[in-house]
Amino acid sequence: MAGTTPGPPGASGTPGTPRVLRAMNDRAALDLLLEHGPLSRTRVGKLTGLSKPTASQLLARLEAAGLVVATGTSEGRPGPNAQLYTVNPRAAHVAGLDVNGQRIVAAVADVTGATVGQFELATPGRRADSVVRQVADALDGAVKEAGLTRADVHRIVIGTPGAFDPGTGRLRYASHLPGWHSPTLLDELAAFLPMPVEYENDVNLVAVAEQRLGAARGHEDFVLLWNEEGLGAALVINGRLHRGFTGGAGEVGFLPVPGTPLVRQVVKANSGGFQELAGAQAVPRIAKALGIDTPQQPYAKVAAELLARAADAYEEDEAFTELLRQYAQRLATGLASVTAVLDPGLIVLSGGAVAAGGEILRSLIQSELAELAASRPRLVVGEIDRTPVLRGALERALADTRDEVFDTSR
């Protein structure tokens, strides 16, 4: 091309050049340190297949770049103690936010994934035009607890119910989230916050957490069913989230199913067949019909308590046993439709309602699904039981930030 001057070999990062190969080795070593914890030069060499001198040069290079720090020595082995190295936790920080209609929970993690600050901001009754301020206050609370400033945060991922339409920028499928539906909201947040901001559906982020750290580790294809205050799903195909044309893939609460009347204008009603059949609000209704004395609200809390009691009393108390069986059948009814379309090999059951029923509820759903579906996916209970949306937001932010910070080819 006219007006350009070729640089030295490898300057452009051409695959196979020494600089690119060094960068690949650097990234492999950093990933191993994240996975295994502190390692010696010898161990890094063995795990990467590099010679001892090359491994030593690699660690020295990463230490000079501020990506690796020396941390103690090995003990309990013959010979002199070896210097250990680990990823420098202060090389980068990310933030995640979990948003619902009642509160925003924010957390900050260092580049190793350790949470170093967390803050919860109550939001009920807040003015609808204060969303930017709410996000900033929640973030600042977590940053302050971490002993950092906003400028120290490389990236933030915000998890909300529903999804932002990629065409209009409006939040869809979450009419219960006041203030988040302005068409200019994303631009306002981008202008106010100094770091890159990404947005993701909350259930999708639970799937990210389960795939990275939980029950879906090692699986490229799976469905995650979330059942807490709302009923939703996440679809992972070939290792990637499937969001659909408007971001609404996985909004299975709107799925028409047998046993409930058709709901017209489901987005406006914020309801649908599967949500009415098997959402948290259905559990106290089933219990009441079986003669179990129970409050009706708050739905999610009441449902979890009832299902936990039912699991404890399974096959000992007739009413609670029937509650668990009926609820398992309702969940399996919707999952049969999901299975017919997607044919997943694995379904992860997550959220407070399902977790409360535990292994007994899972096995009952598995049995019912075997009768209703043409294929037989394996069902497992999710393993990320503490702030899974927040954990998924942090994992999503960490993946992109590590790709940037750990790239030594630049």
Coordinates of C-alpha atoms in Angstrom, one line a residue:
M1 CA 0.0 0.0 0.0
A2 CA 1.4 3.4 -0.9
G3 CA 2.7 5.5 1.9
T4 CA 3.6 2.7 4.3
T5 CA 7.0 1.3 5.3
P6 CA 7.4 -2.3 6.3
G7 CA 8.5 -2.7 9.9
P8 CA 11.0 -5.2 11.3
P9 CA 10.0 -8.9 11.1
G10 CA 7.4 -9.7 13.8
A11 CA 6.5 -6.1 14.4
S12 CA 3.0 -6.5 13.2
G13 CA 2.3 -9.5 15.4
T14 CA 2.3 -12.0 12.4
P15 CA 1.5 -15.5 13.6
G16 CA 4.6 -17.6 14.1
T17 CA 6.9 -14.7 14.8
P18 CA 9.0 -14.7 18.0
R19 CA 7.0 -11.9 19.6
V20 CA 3.7 -13.7 19.0
L21 CA 5.1 -17.0 20.2
R22 CA 6.4 -15.3 23.4
A23 CA 3.0 -13.8 23.9
M24 CA 1.3 -17.2 23.5
N25 CA 3.7 -18.7 26.1
D26 CA 3.1 -15.8 28.4
R27 CA -0.7 -16.2 28.2
A28 CA -0.4 -20.0 28.8
A29 CA 1.7 -19.4 31.9
L30 CA -0.7 -16.8 33.3
D31 CA -3.6 -19.1 32.7
L32 CA -1.8 -21.9 34.5
L33 CA -1.0 -19.6 37.4
L34 CA -4.7 -18.7 37.7
E35 CA -5.7 -22.3 37.6
H36 CA -3.1 -23.9 39.9
G37 CA -2.1 -21.0 42.2
P38 CA 1.6 -20.3 43.0
L39 CA 4.1 -22.2 40.9
S40 CA 7.8 -22.5 40.8
R41 CA 9.9 -21.8 37.6
T42 CA 10.4 -25.6 37.3
R43 CA 6.7 -26.3 37.5
V44 CA 5.8 -23.6 35.0
G45 CA 8.4 -25.1 32.6
K46 CA 7.0 -28.6 33.0
L47 CA 3.3 -27.5 32.6
T48 CA 4.1 -25.3 29.5
G49 CA 6.7 -27.6 28.0
L50 CA 9.3 -24.9 28.1
S51 CA 13.0 -25.3 29.1
K52 CA 14.0 -24.0 32.5
P53 CA 16.0 -21.1 31.0
T54 CA 13.0 -20.1 28.8
A55 CA 10.6 -20.4 31.8
S56 CA 12.9 -18.2 33.9
Q57 CA 13.0 -15.6 31.1
L58 CA 9.2 -15.8 30.8
L59 CA 8.6 -15.2 34.5
A60 CA 11.1 -12.4 34.6
R61 CA 9.4 -10.8 31.7
L62 CA 6.0 -11.1 33.3
E63 CA 7.3 -9.8 36.6
A64 CA 8.8 -6.8 35.0
A65 CA 5.4 -6.1 33.2
G66 CA 3.6 -6.2 36.6
L67 CA 1.6 -9.3 35.7
V68 CA 3.4 -11.7 38.1
V69 CA 4.7 -11.4 41.6
A70 CA 7.0 -13.5 43.7
T71 CA 5.2 -15.0 46.7
G72 CA 7.0 -17.2 49.2
T73 CA 8.9 -20.4 48.6
S74 CA 8.1 -24.0 48.3
E75 CA 8.6 -26.1 51.4
G76 CA 8.6 -29.8 52.4
R77 CA 10.7 -31.0 49.4
P78 CA 14.3 -32.2 49.2
G79 CA 16.8 -29.6 48.2
P80 CA 16.6 -25.8 48.5
N81 CA 13.3 -24.1 48.6
A82 CA 12.1 -22.8 45.2
Q83 CA 10.7 -19.3 44.6
L84 CA 7.0 -19.4 43.8
Y85 CA 5.2 -17.0 41.5
T86 CA 1.5 -16.0 41.2
V87 CA -0.5 -13.6 39.1
N88 CA -0.3 -10.1 40.4
P89 CA -3.9 -9.5 41.7
R90 CA -3.5 -5.7 41.3
A91 CA -2.8 -6.0 37.6
A92 CA -6.4 -5.2 36.9
H93 CA -9.8 -4.9 38.5
V94 CA -13.4 -5.4 37.2
A95 CA -16.8 -4.7 38.5
G96 CA -20.2 -6.5 38.2
L97 CA -23.7 -5.3 39.1
D98 CA -26.8 -7.4 39.8
V99 CA -29.9 -5.3 39.3
N100 CA -33.5 -6.1 40.2
G101 CA -36.5 -4.0 41.2
Q102 CA -35.6 -3.8 44.9
R103 CA -31.8 -3.4 45.0
I104 CA -28.5 -3.2 43.1
V105 CA -25.6 -5.4 44.3
A106 CA -22.2 -4.4 43.1
A107 CA -18.9 -6.2 43.5
V108 CA -15.3 -5.6 42.5
A109 CA -12.9 -8.4 41.8
D110 CA -9.1 -8.4 41.1
V111 CA -7.7 -10.1 38.0
T112 CA -7.4 -13.4 39.8
G113 CA -11.2 -13.5 40.3
A114 CA -11.1 -12.8 44.1
T115 CA -13.9 -10.4 45.2
V116 CA -12.3 -7.5 47.1
G117 CA -15.3 -5.3 47.6
Q118 CA -19.1 -5.6 47.6
F119 CA -22.0 -3.2 48.3
E120 CA -25.8 -3.4 48.2
L121 CA -27.9 -0.4 47.4
A122 CA -31.6 -0.6 48.2
T123 CA -33.7 0.9 45.4
P124 CA -37.5 0.4 46.1
G125 CA -39.5 3.6 45.5
R126 CA -36.5 5.4 43.9
R127 CA -37.3 7.9 41.2
A128 CA -37.3 6.4 37.8
D129 CA -34.9 9.1 36.4
S130 CA -32.2 8.2 39.0
V131 CA -30.8 5.0 37.4
V132 CA -27.5 6.5 36.5
R133 CA -27.1 7.8 40.0
Q134 CA -28.1 4.4 41.4
V135 CA -25.5 2.6 39.3
A136 CA -22.8 5.1 40.3
D137 CA -23.7 4.9 44.0
A138 CA -23.6 1.1 44.0
L139 CA -20.4 0.9 42.1
D140 CA -18.8 3.6 44.3
G141 CA -19.8 1.6 47.4
A142 CA -18.1 -1.5 46.2
V143 CA -15.0 0.4 44.9
K144 CA -14.6 2.1 48.3
E145 CA -14.8 -1.2 50.2
A146 CA -12.0 -2.5 47.9
G147 CA -9.8 0.5 48.7
L148 CA -9.9 1.6 45.0
T149 CA -11.2 4.4 42.9
R150 CA -13.5 4.2 39.8
A151 CA -10.4 4.8 37.6
D152 CA -8.9 1.5 38.9
V153 CA -11.8 -0.5 37.3
H154 CA -11.1 -1.7 33.8
R155 CA -14.6 -2.9 32.9
I156 CA -18.1 -3.3 34.3
V157 CA -20.8 -5.8 33.4
I158 CA -24.4 -5.0 34.5
G159 CA -26.9 -7.8 34.8
T160 CA -30.6 -7.0 34.6
P161 CA -33.8 -9.0 34.0
G162 CA -34.9 -8.9 30.4
A163 CA -32.6 -7.8 27.7
F164 CA -31.6 -4.6 25.9
D165 CA -32.8 -4.7 22.3
P166 CA -29.7 -4.4 20.1
G167 CA -31.7 -2.4 17.5
T168 CA -33.3 0.2 19.8
G169 CA -31.3 0.1 23.0
R170 CA -34.5 -0.3 25.0
L171 CA -34.8 -2.8 27.8
R172 CA -37.4 -5.4 26.9
Y173 CA -39.2 -8.2 28.9
A174 CA -38.7 -6.4 32.2
S175 CA -41.5 -3.9 32.7
H176 CA -41.1 -4.3 36.5
L177 CA -37.7 -2.5 36.5
P178 CA -38.6 1.2 36.7
G179 CA -36.3 3.7 35.1
W180 CA -34.4 1.3 32.9
H181 CA -36.5 1.7 29.8
S182 CA -35.3 5.0 28.5
P183 CA -33.9 4.8 24.9
T184 CA -31.0 7.0 26.0
L185 CA -30.1 5.2 29.2
L186 CA -27.2 3.2 27.7
D187 CA -25.7 6.4 26.2
E188 CA -26.1 8.2 29.6
L189 CA -24.3 5.4 31.5
A190 CA -21.5 5.2 28.9
A191 CA -21.0 8.9 29.2
F192 CA -21.0 8.9 33.0
L193 CA -18.8 5.9 33.7
P194 CA -15.1 6.0 32.8
M195 CA -14.7 2.4 31.9
P196 CA -16.2 0.1 29.2
V197 CA -19.8 -1.0 30.2
E198 CA -21.5 -4.1 29.0
Y199 CA -25.0 -5.4 29.7
E200 CA -26.3 -8.9 29.9
N201 CA -29.5 -10.7 30.9
D202 CA -29.3 -11.9 34.5
V203 CA -30.1 -15.5 33.7
N204 CA -27.4 -15.5 31.0
L205 CA -24.9 -14.4 33.6
V206 CA -25.9 -17.3 35.9
A207 CA -25.1 -19.6 32.9
V208 CA -21.7 -17.9 32.6
A209 CA -21.0 -18.6 36.2
E210 CA -22.1 -22.2 36.0
Q211 CA -20.1 -22.8 32.8
R212 CA -16.9 -21.3 34.2
L213 CA -17.1 -22.5 37.8
G214 CA -20.1 -24.7 38.4
A215 CA -22.2 -27.6 37.1
A216 CA -21.7 -26.9 33.4
R217 CA -17.9 -26.9 33.5
G218 CA -16.6 -28.6 30.3
H219 CA -20.0 -28.4 28.5
E220 CA -20.3 -26.5 25.2
D221 CA -24.0 -27.0 24.9
F222 CA -26.6 -26.8 27.8
V223 CA -29.7 -25.1 28.9
L224 CA -30.0 -23.4 32.3
L225 CA -33.5 -23.0 33.9
W226 CA -33.7 -20.2 36.4
N227 CA -36.5 -20.2 38.9
E228 CA -36.6 -17.5 41.6
E229 CA -38.7 -14.4 41.4
G230 CA -39.2 -15.1 37.7
L231 CA -38.8 -18.1 35.4
G232 CA -36.3 -17.9 32.6
A233 CA -33.6 -19.8 30.8
A234 CA -30.2 -19.4 29.3
L235 CA -29.2 -21.2 26.1
V236 CA -25.5 -22.0 25.5
I237 CA -24.7 -23.4 22.1
N238 CA -21.2 -24.3 21.0
G239 CA -19.9 -22.6 24.1
R240 CA -21.6 -19.3 23.3
L241 CA -24.8 -17.7 24.7
H242 CA -27.6 -17.6 22.2
R243 CA -29.5 -14.4 22.7
G244 CA -31.9 -14.3 19.8
F245 CA -32.8 -11.4 17.4
T246 CA -34.1 -9.1 20.2
G247 CA -32.1 -10.6 23.1
G248 CA -35.2 -12.5 24.2
A249 CA -34.0 -16.1 23.7
G250 CA -34.6 -17.9 26.9
E251 CA -37.6 -15.8 28.1
V252 CA -39.4 -19.1 28.7
G253 CA -41.7 -17.6 31.3
F254 CA -43.8 -16.5 28.3
L255 CA -43.9 -20.1 26.9
P256 CA -47.5 -21.3 26.3
V257 CA -47.9 -24.6 28.0
P258 CA -50.7 -27.0 28.8
G259 CA -52.5 -26.4 32.1
T260 CA -52.8 -22.6 31.9
P261 CA -54.9 -20.3 29.7
L262 CA -53.3 -18.4 26.8
V263 CA -52.1 -14.9 27.8
R264 CA -52.5 -12.2 25.2
Q265 CA -49.9 -9.4 25.0
V266 CA -47.6 -11.3 27.2
V267 CA -44.9 -8.6 27.2
K268 CA -47.3 -6.0 28.5
A269 CA -48.8 -8.4 31.0
N270 CA -45.2 -9.5 32.0
S271 CA -46.5 -13.0 32.3
G272 CA -47.2 -16.2 30.3
G273 CA -48.1 -19.8 30.5
F274 CA -45.0 -21.4 32.0
Q275 CA -44.6 -18.6 34.5
E276 CA -48.1 -19.1 35.7
L277 CA -47.8 -22.9 35.7
A278 CA -44.4 -23.3 37.4
G279 CA -43.2 -19.9 38.6
A280 CA -42.6 -19.3 42.3
Q281 CA -46.1 -18.0 42.8
A282 CA -47.5 -21.4 41.8
V283 CA -46.0 -23.2 44.8
P284 CA -48.1 -21.6 47.6
R285 CA -51.2 -22.1 45.4
I286 CA -50.4 -25.8 45.1
A287 CA -49.7 -26.0 48.9
K288 CA -53.0 -24.3 49.7
A289 CA -55.0 -26.7 47.5
L290 CA -53.3 -29.6 49.3
G291 CA -54.4 -28.2 52.7
I292 CA -51.0 -26.8 53.7
D293 CA -51.3 -23.6 55.7
T294 CA -49.0 -21.0 54.1
P295 CA -48.7 -17.3 53.3
Q296 CA -48.8 -16.4 49.6
Q297 CA -46.2 -13.7 49.5
P298 CA -43.3 -12.9 49.0
Y299 CA -43.5 -15.6 46.4
A300 CA -39.9 -16.5 46.0
K301 CA -39.2 -16.7 49.7
V302 CA -42.4 -18.6 50.5
A303 CA -41.8 -21.0 47.6
A304 CA -38.3 -21.8 48.7
E305 CA -39.4 -22.5 52.3
L306 CA -42.2 -24.7 51.2
L307 CA -40.1 -26.7 48.8
A308 CA -37.3 -27.1 51.4
R309 CA -39.9 -28.5 53.9
A310 CA -41.4 -30.7 51.2
A311 CA -37.9 -32.2 50.4
D312 CA -37.3 -32.9 54.1
A313 CA -40.7 -34.5 54.5
Y314 CA -40.7 -36.4 51.2
E315 CA -42.5 -39.8 51.5
E316 CA -43.2 -39.1 55.2
D317 CA -45.8 -36.4 54.8
E318 CA -48.5 -37.1 52.2
A319 CA -49.3 -33.4 51.4
F320 CA -45.7 -32.2 51.2
T321 CA -44.8 -35.3 49.0
E322 CA -47.6 -34.4 46.6
L323 CA -46.6 -30.8 46.6
L324 CA -43.1 -31.8 45.4
R325 CA -44.5 -34.2 42.8
Q326 CA -47.0 -31.8 41.3
Y327 CA -44.4 -29.0 41.1
A328 CA -41.9 -31.3 39.5
Q329 CA -44.5 -32.2 36.9
R330 CA -45.2 -28.6 36.1
L331 CA -41.5 -27.8 35.6
A332 CA -41.1 -30.9 33.4
T333 CA -44.0 -29.8 31.3
G334 CA -42.3 -26.6 30.2
L335 CA -38.9 -28.3 29.9
A336 CA -40.4 -30.8 27.5
S337 CA -41.1 -28.0 25.1
V338 CA -37.6 -26.6 25.5
T339 CA -36.1 -30.1 25.0
A340 CA -38.2 -30.7 21.8
V341 CA -36.7 -27.6 20.2
L342 CA -33.1 -27.6 21.5
D343 CA -32.4 -31.2 22.3
P344 CA -29.8 -30.3 25.0
G345 CA -27.6 -32.9 26.5
L346 CA -27.6 -31.1 29.9
I347 CA -30.1 -29.0 31.8
V348 CA -28.9 -27.0 34.8
L349 CA -31.6 -26.2 37.4
S350 CA -30.8 -23.0 39.2
G351 CA -32.5 -20.4 41.4
G352 CA -33.8 -20.4 44.9
A353 CA -37.0 -22.4 44.2
V354 CA -35.2 -25.3 42.6
A355 CA -32.2 -25.3 44.9
A356 CA -34.6 -25.5 47.9
G357 CA -36.1 -28.8 46.5
G358 CA -32.6 -30.1 46.0
E359 CA -31.8 -33.6 44.7
I360 CA -35.2 -35.0 45.4
L361 CA -36.9 -32.3 43.2
R362 CA -34.3 -32.8 40.5
S363 CA -34.9 -36.5 40.4
L364 CA -38.6 -36.1 40.2
I365 CA -38.3 -33.6 37.3
Q366 CA -35.9 -36.0 35.6
S367 CA -38.4 -38.8 35.9
E368 CA -41.3 -36.7 34.6
L369 CA -39.3 -35.3 31.7
A370 CA -38.4 -38.9 30.6
E371 CA -42.1 -39.4 30.1
L372 CA -42.9 -36.1 28.4
A373 CA -39.8 -35.5 26.1
A374 CA -38.6 -37.5 23.1
S375 CA -34.9 -37.2 24.3
R376 CA -33.6 -37.5 27.8
P377 CA -31.2 -34.7 28.8
R378 CA -29.3 -35.1 32.0
L379 CA -30.5 -32.7 34.8
V380 CA -28.2 -31.3 37.4
V381 CA -28.7 -28.8 40.2
G382 CA -26.6 -25.6 39.8
E383 CA -23.6 -25.3 42.0
I384 CA -23.2 -21.5 42.2
D385 CA -25.6 -20.8 45.1
R386 CA -24.3 -17.5 46.3
T387 CA -25.0 -14.4 44.2
P388 CA -24.8 -16.3 40.9
V389 CA -25.8 -13.3 38.7
L390 CA -23.1 -11.2 40.3
R391 CA -20.5 -14.0 39.9
G392 CA -21.4 -14.4 36.3
A393 CA -21.1 -10.6 35.7
L394 CA -17.6 -10.7 37.3
E395 CA -16.6 -13.7 35.2
R396 CA -17.8 -12.1 32.0
A397 CA -15.8 -8.9 32.8
L398 CA -12.7 -10.9 33.8
A399 CA -12.6 -12.9 30.6
D400 CA -12.5 -9.7 28.4
T401 CA -10.2 -7.9 30.7
R402 CA -7.7 -10.7 30.9
D403 CA -7.6 -10.9 27.1
E404 CA -6.5 -7.3 27.1
V405 CA -4.2 -7.1 30.2
F406 CA -2.5 -10.5 29.6
D407 CA -1.7 -9.7 25.9
T408 CA 2.1 -9.1 25.9
S409 CA 2.4 -8.9 22.1
R410 CA 1.6 -5.2 22.0

